GROMACS .gro file of C-alpha atoms in nm:
model
  150
    1MET     CA    1   0.403   0.827   2.374
    2PRO     CA    2   0.397   0.973   2.020
    3ARG     CA    3   0.735   1.040   1.863
    4ILE     CA    4   0.792   1.380   1.704
    5ILE     CA    5   0.920   1.374   1.345
    6ASN     CA    6   1.174   1.646   1.272
    7ALA     CA    7   1.126   1.906   0.999
    8GLN     CA    8   1.374   1.743   0.758
    9LYS     CA    9   1.184   1.414   0.774
   10LEU     CA   10   0.855   1.598   0.728
   11VAL     CA   11   0.994   1.770   0.414
   12ARG     CA   12   1.104   1.429   0.276
   13THR     CA   13   0.760   1.286   0.351
   14VAL     CA   14   0.588   1.573   0.171
   15ALA     CA   15   0.826   1.530  -0.124
   16LEU     CA   16   0.741   1.160  -0.134
   17ALA     CA   17   0.372   1.247  -0.127
   18LEU     CA   18   0.421   1.464  -0.434
   19LEU     CA   19   0.623   1.189  -0.601
   20ILE     CA   20   0.364   0.925  -0.524
   21GLY     CA   21   0.078   1.119  -0.672
   22SER     CA   22  -0.276   1.181  -0.561
   23ALA     CA   23  -0.254   1.035  -0.213
   24ALA     CA   24  -0.410   1.250   0.054
   25MET     CA   25  -0.151   1.234   0.331
   26ALA     CA   26  -0.142   1.394   0.671
   27GLN     CA   27   0.151   1.388   0.909
   28GLU     CA   28   0.090   1.376   1.282
   29ALA     CA   29   0.352   1.317   1.549
   30GLY     CA   30   0.506   0.987   1.441
   31THR     CA   31   0.204   0.892   1.228
   32LEU     CA   32   0.141   0.909   0.855
   33ILE     CA   33  -0.228   0.900   0.758
   34ILE     CA   34  -0.305   0.785   0.405
   35GLN     CA   35  -0.654   0.863   0.274
   36ASN     CA   36  -0.833   0.818  -0.058
   37ASP     CA   37  -0.525   0.702  -0.246
   38ARG     CA   38  -0.575   0.563  -0.599
   39GLY     CA   39  -0.220   0.428  -0.634
   40GLY     CA   40   0.091   0.509  -0.830
   41ALA     CA   41   0.432   0.364  -0.905
   42ILE     CA   42   0.538   0.053  -0.714
   43GLY     CA   43   0.894   0.179  -0.669
   44ALA     CA   44   0.785   0.509  -0.516
   45ARG     CA   45   0.559   0.322  -0.275
   46LEU     CA   46   0.839   0.089  -0.167
   47ILE     CA   47   1.061   0.392  -0.098
   48ALA     CA   48   0.787   0.552   0.113
   49ILE     CA   49   0.741   0.228   0.310
   50ALA     CA   50   1.116   0.193   0.369
   51GLN     CA   51   1.130   0.555   0.490
   52ALA     CA   52   0.838   0.499   0.728
   53ASN     CA   53   0.995   0.181   0.862
   54SER     CA   54   1.337   0.339   0.913
   55SER     CA   55   1.186   0.634   1.102
   56ARG     CA   56   0.946   0.405   1.292
   57THR     CA   57   0.648   0.599   1.161
   58ARG     CA   58   0.305   0.449   1.210
   59ILE     CA   59   0.097   0.434   0.892
   60GLU     CA   60  -0.281   0.454   0.915
   61LEU     CA   61  -0.481   0.362   0.604
   62ARG     CA   62  -0.811   0.547   0.627
   63GLY     CA   63  -1.061   0.719   0.404
   64ARG     CA   64  -1.291   0.574   0.141
   65ILE     CA   65  -1.033   0.393  -0.074
   66CYS     CA   66  -0.679   0.256  -0.094
   67TYR     CA   67  -0.627   0.120  -0.446
   68SER     CA   68  -0.345  -0.035  -0.641
   69SER     CA   69   0.001   0.049  -0.507
   70CYS     CA   70  -0.155   0.211  -0.200
   71THR     CA   71  -0.217  -0.146  -0.078
   72LEU     CA   72   0.161  -0.197  -0.061
   73TYR     CA   73   0.155   0.010   0.259
   74LEU     CA   74   0.016  -0.307   0.416
   75GLY     CA   75   0.381  -0.417   0.425
   76ALA     CA   76   0.484  -0.141   0.665
   77ASP     CA   77   0.614  -0.240   1.008
   78ASP     CA   78   0.358  -0.034   1.202
   79ILE     CA   79   0.030  -0.036   1.009
   80CYS     CA   80  -0.339  -0.018   1.084
   81VAL     CA   81  -0.643  -0.012   0.855
   82SER     CA   82  -0.982   0.149   0.890
   83PRO     CA   83  -1.248  -0.122   0.873
   84ASP     CA   84  -1.452   0.110   0.645
   85THR     CA   85  -1.179   0.166   0.384
   86VAL     CA   86  -1.211  -0.026   0.057
   87PHE     CA   87  -0.884  -0.174  -0.072
   88GLY     CA   88  -0.848  -0.239  -0.446
   89PHE     CA   89  -0.603  -0.505  -0.569
   90HIS     CA   90  -0.478  -0.590  -0.917
   91GLY     CA   91  -0.165  -0.728  -1.075
   92PRO     CA   92   0.134  -0.537  -1.205
   93SER     CA   93   0.111  -0.375  -1.545
   94ARG     CA   94   0.269  -0.100  -1.749
   95ASN     CA   95   0.012   0.175  -1.782
   96GLY     CA   96  -0.268  -0.082  -1.781
   97ARG     CA   97  -0.098  -0.309  -2.036
   98PRO     CA   98   0.017  -0.662  -1.952
   99LEU     CA   99   0.385  -0.720  -1.880
  100PRO     CA  100   0.598  -0.993  -2.037
  101ASP     CA  101   0.571  -1.314  -1.832
  102ALA     CA  102   0.906  -1.287  -1.652
  103GLU     CA  103   0.848  -0.921  -1.559
  104PHE     CA  104   0.492  -0.997  -1.449
  105GLU     CA  105   0.619  -1.274  -1.220
  106HIS     CA  106   0.899  -1.056  -1.082
  107TRP     CA  107   0.671  -0.765  -0.991
  108SER     CA  108   0.394  -0.994  -0.866
  109GLN     CA  109   0.639  -1.147  -0.617
  110ILE     CA  110   0.760  -0.802  -0.504
  111MET     CA  111   0.401  -0.691  -0.450
  112ALA     CA  112   0.303  -1.014  -0.272
  113ALA     CA  113   0.599  -0.980  -0.035
  114GLN     CA  114   0.430  -0.669   0.107
  115TYR     CA  115   0.123  -0.865   0.216
  116ARG     CA  116   0.078  -1.102   0.507
  117ALA     CA  117  -0.061  -1.451   0.459
  118PRO     CA  118  -0.348  -1.520   0.379
  119LEU     CA  119  -0.372  -1.195   0.181
  120ARG     CA  120  -0.043  -1.277   0.005
  121ASP     CA  121  -0.170  -1.620  -0.097
  122TRP     CA  122  -0.497  -1.477  -0.228
  123PHE     CA  123  -0.311  -1.207  -0.421
  124LEU     CA  124  -0.081  -1.458  -0.592
  125LYS     CA  125  -0.363  -1.700  -0.670
  126THR     CA  126  -0.630  -1.450  -0.775
  127ALA     CA  127  -0.579  -1.073  -0.766
  128ARG     CA  128  -0.252  -1.047  -0.958
  129HIS     CA  129  -0.421  -1.192  -1.266
  130ARG     CA  130  -0.654  -0.895  -1.292
  131ILE     CA  131  -0.489  -0.610  -1.481
  132THR     CA  132  -0.783  -0.374  -1.534
  133GLY     CA  133  -1.021  -0.287  -1.256
  134TYR     CA  134  -0.986  -0.411  -0.900
  135TYR     CA  135  -1.071  -0.692  -0.668
  136ARG     CA  136  -1.204  -0.510  -0.364
  137LEU     CA  137  -1.168  -0.603   0.001
  138THR     CA  138  -1.282  -0.395   0.296
  139GLY     CA  139  -1.062  -0.297   0.584
  140ALA     CA  140  -1.288  -0.516   0.799
  141GLN     CA  141  -1.193  -0.815   0.581
  142LEU     CA  142  -0.825  -0.727   0.623
  143VAL     CA  143  -0.871  -0.699   1.000
  144ALA     CA  144  -1.019  -1.051   0.990
  145MET     CA  145  -0.694  -1.156   0.814
  146GLY     CA  146  -0.483  -1.019   1.099
  147TYR     CA  147  -0.425  -0.651   1.022
  148ALA     CA  148  -0.471  -0.410   1.313
  149PRO     CA  149  -0.776  -0.182   1.300
  150CYS     CA  150  -0.737   0.196   1.333
   0.00000   0.00000   0.00000
């Protein structure tokens, strides 16, 4: 049975959507739908994920794309992915510029902690080393790695 999210939580979710950036978000009873999201700040994403987890909100990643920090939603407790969505992965940077080694390692580990194995292992071995552009995986590939389909 879907859980109803109260108005205060809905206002916080909308505020987070504005904070996060260009994500197209829709709120249904107990479900947050993320569509065509090109990314944003890691910290803002982690806050949104923590909020969704604490309110037991289901997150559905749909639409054409989920790039950059949008992929961190894969760390949510109740997540599903559309097999047709393309997910774009790259390593942490500061406005597209490389980070100092210690910072790069720190943020790479934070990002990787949001992914399940084998995605986490692939990210640490391969994707985090790309700073510009994306390594792309489809939702179908993520489903094959153990993520639930929407």
